[in-house]
XYZ file of N, CA, C and O in Angstrom:
256
model
N 29.339 6.406 -32.510
C 28.087 6.699 -32.997
C 27.027 6.591 -31.626
O 26.156 7.415 -31.835
N 27.053 5.496 -30.794
C 26.373 5.512 -29.638
C 26.125 6.622 -28.775
O 25.216 7.194 -28.482
N 27.650 7.545 -28.664
C 27.069 8.637 -28.071
C 26.500 10.048 -28.527
O 26.141 10.901 -28.080
N 26.381 9.673 -29.960
C 25.571 10.627 -30.796
C 24.275 10.780 -30.240
O 23.644 11.620 -30.433
N 23.503 9.322 -30.021
C 22.324 9.401 -29.668
C 22.019 9.755 -28.154
O 21.108 10.552 -27.555
N 22.874 9.198 -27.183
C 22.576 9.344 -25.925
C 24.003 9.941 -25.333
O 25.246 9.109 -25.671
N 23.909 11.401 -24.914
C 25.066 11.864 -24.689
C 25.464 11.479 -23.352
O 26.815 11.342 -23.089
N 24.912 11.411 -22.429
C 25.131 10.744 -20.814
C 24.592 9.494 -20.668
O 23.446 9.325 -19.913
N 25.451 8.519 -20.657
C 24.782 7.133 -20.413
C 24.716 6.904 -18.665
O 23.593 6.176 -18.503
N 25.136 7.434 -18.036
C 24.944 7.442 -16.452
C 23.674 8.175 -16.305
O 22.613 7.337 -15.410
N 23.183 9.261 -16.705
C 21.765 9.815 -16.603
C 20.862 8.984 -17.294
O 19.703 8.909 -16.775
N 21.115 8.298 -18.300
C 20.246 7.693 -19.142
C 19.825 6.184 -18.323
O 18.855 5.655 -18.186
N 20.901 5.647 -17.660
C 20.832 4.418 -16.976
C 20.161 4.785 -15.650
O 19.161 4.027 -15.082
N 20.125 5.899 -15.068
C 19.407 6.453 -13.821
C 17.997 6.714 -14.320
O 17.339 6.249 -13.589
N 17.864 7.116 -15.629
C 16.293 7.377 -15.982
C 15.755 5.987 -16.048
O 14.484 6.339 -15.442
N 16.253 5.152 -16.744
C 15.785 3.714 -17.113
C 15.457 3.136 -15.565
O 14.487 2.550 -15.285
N 16.561 3.308 -14.636
C 16.218 2.421 -13.252
C 15.065 3.135 -12.444
O 14.376 2.147 -11.425
N 14.563 4.140 -12.855
C 13.766 4.906 -12.199
C 12.395 4.712 -12.650
O 11.044 4.778 -12.026
N 12.273 4.060 -13.647
C 10.775 3.791 -14.326
C 10.295 2.417 -13.687
O 11.056 1.362 -13.378
N 8.837 2.179 -13.446
C 8.359 1.241 -12.776
C 8.687 -0.072 -13.244
O 8.787 -0.929 -12.348
N 8.571 -0.235 -14.396
C 8.544 -1.751 -15.199
C 10.058 -1.991 -14.560
O 10.394 -3.221 -14.214
N 10.978 -1.294 -14.723
C 12.642 -1.449 -14.293
C 12.556 -1.899 -12.892
O 13.286 -2.767 -12.489
N 11.958 -0.898 -11.962
C 11.943 -1.365 -10.453
C 11.198 -2.672 -10.342
O 12.072 -3.389 -9.437
N 10.353 -3.037 -10.876
C 9.526 -4.134 -10.690
C 10.365 -5.328 -11.042
O 10.495 -6.220 -10.388
N 11.217 -5.072 -12.106
C 11.928 -6.430 -12.910
C 13.124 -6.410 -11.939
O 13.494 -7.696 -11.388
N 13.858 -5.708 -11.316
C 14.869 -5.679 -10.364
C 14.718 -6.332 -8.901
O 15.049 -6.887 -8.725
N 13.302 -5.815 -8.665
C 12.840 -6.637 -7.467
C 12.567 -7.952 -7.644
O 13.102 -8.709 -6.783
N 12.104 -8.571 -8.695
C 11.790 -9.681 -8.969
C 12.989 -10.433 -9.085
O 13.290 -11.571 -8.804
N 14.083 -10.041 -9.825
C 15.134 -10.559 -9.743
C 15.973 -10.713 -8.442
O 16.560 -11.874 -8.188
N 15.909 -9.822 -7.582
C 16.373 -10.004 -6.169
C 15.548 -11.182 -5.511
O 16.388 -11.984 -4.768
N 14.347 -11.277 -5.639
C 13.456 -12.207 -4.972
C 13.948 -13.659 -5.411
O 13.997 -14.346 -4.843
N 14.051 -13.633 -6.917
C 14.444 -15.083 -7.448
C 15.996 -15.508 -6.908
O 15.981 -16.860 -6.682
N 16.825 -14.347 -6.731
C 18.134 -14.867 -6.402
C 18.212 -15.211 -4.892
O 19.117 -15.930 -4.660
N 17.276 -14.628 -4.136
C 17.382 -14.975 -2.838
C 16.392 -16.296 -2.551
O 16.181 -16.633 -1.237
N 15.555 -16.803 -3.395
C 14.888 -17.670 -3.217
C 13.542 -17.324 -2.524
O 13.057 -18.512 -1.950
N 13.362 -16.263 -2.408
C 11.949 -15.835 -1.761
C 10.508 -15.385 -2.779
O 9.599 -15.067 -2.402
N 10.892 -15.705 -4.047
C 9.859 -15.286 -4.992
C 8.827 -16.392 -5.205
O 8.927 -17.468 -5.100
N 7.489 -15.786 -4.800
C 6.388 -16.579 -4.945
C 5.775 -16.265 -6.184
O 5.309 -15.259 -6.600
N 5.050 -17.208 -7.002
C 4.422 -17.117 -8.150
C 3.213 -16.888 -7.822
O 2.149 -17.855 -8.101
N 2.562 -15.643 -7.626
C 1.365 -15.673 -7.164
C 0.331 -15.273 -8.396
O -0.831 -15.618 -8.335
N 0.758 -15.048 -9.193
C 0.082 -14.650 -10.583
C -0.376 -15.957 -11.474
O -1.283 -15.712 -12.221
N 0.226 -17.091 -11.185
C 0.146 -18.181 -11.846
C -1.329 -18.809 -11.893
O -1.919 -19.161 -12.643
N -1.768 -18.819 -10.478
C -3.115 -19.281 -10.182
C -4.303 -18.651 -10.865
O -5.151 -19.259 -11.214
N -4.041 -17.325 -10.947
C -5.112 -16.516 -11.844
C -5.056 -16.888 -13.343
O -6.196 -16.555 -13.811
N -3.953 -17.388 -13.718
C -3.712 -17.366 -15.155
C -4.211 -18.887 -15.575
O -4.900 -18.952 -16.392
N -3.926 -19.882 -14.829
C -4.153 -21.255 -14.691
C -5.230 -21.664 -13.682
O -4.451 -21.361 -12.605
N -6.275 -22.071 -13.791
C -6.923 -22.465 -13.120
C -6.331 -23.836 -12.424
O -5.647 -24.412 -12.960
N -6.788 -24.075 -10.986
C -6.083 -25.191 -10.413
C -6.573 -26.489 -11.187
O -7.840 -26.529 -11.544
N -5.725 -27.484 -10.937
C -6.133 -28.673 -11.566
C -7.537 -29.225 -10.860
O -7.607 -29.263 -9.899
N -8.251 -29.954 -12.090
C -9.769 -30.651 -11.451
C -9.337 -31.857 -10.606
O -8.613 -32.342 -10.963
N -10.028 -31.765 -9.507
C -10.093 -32.879 -8.702
C -11.276 -33.964 -9.144
O -12.164 -33.840 -8.553
N -10.795 -34.879 -9.789
C -11.852 -35.916 -10.008
C -12.511 -36.788 -8.807
O -13.551 -37.183 -8.978
N -11.429 -37.053 -7.985
C -12.116 -37.690 -6.723
C -13.083 -36.938 -5.910
O -14.137 -37.395 -5.548
N -12.834 -35.552 -5.927
C -13.970 -34.845 -5.245
C -15.121 -35.058 -6.262
O -16.609 -35.041 -5.460
N -15.495 -34.895 -7.399
C -16.498 -34.942 -8.389
C -16.979 -36.366 -8.097
O -18.467 -36.616 -8.192
N -16.148 -37.479 -7.914
C -16.755 -38.832 -7.572
C -17.525 -39.051 -6.366
O -18.375 -39.536 -6.258
N -16.796 -38.620 -5.513
C -17.307 -38.436 -4.034
C -18.666 -37.749 -4.073
O -19.459 -38.241 -3.027
N -18.843 -36.467 -4.644
C -20.072 -35.885 -4.679
C -21.229 -36.636 -5.381
O -22.427 -36.744 -5.109
N -20.684 -37.371 -6.673
C -21.559 -38.170 -7.214
C -22.110 -39.126 -6.314
O -23.402 -39.572 -6.599
N -21.125 -39.871 -5.801
C -21.662 -41.123 -5.019
C -22.383 -40.779 -3.803
O -23.623 -41.627 -3.517
N -21.973 -39.598 -3.474
C -23.016 -39.407 -2.026
C -24.373 -38.790 -2.655
O -25.389 -38.934 -1.626
N -24.522 -38.265 -3.585
C -25.693 -37.767 -4.158
C -26.847 -39.140 -4.582
O -27.918 -38.794 -4.329
N -26.135 -40.147 -4.723
C -26.816 -41.186 -5.173
C -27.277 -41.878 -4.006
O -28.184 -42.840 -3.732
N -26.652 -42.018 -2.953
C -26.942 -42.654 -1.425
C -27.970 -41.997 -0.762
O -28.893 -41.179 -0.978
């Protein structure tokens, strides 16, 4: 039955491997496996944690 839908699996796999999302995903898998992956998108999704000490220092300096 699967061969009725896709006649040439090797050609289909080659087609998928050439798609941009598949290329990107394969690259990320290699980076993670090698330990070189950096999560650059995370900072744009989640803002950095608020530094209460900096706010306190600013408030104290404004009172002086």
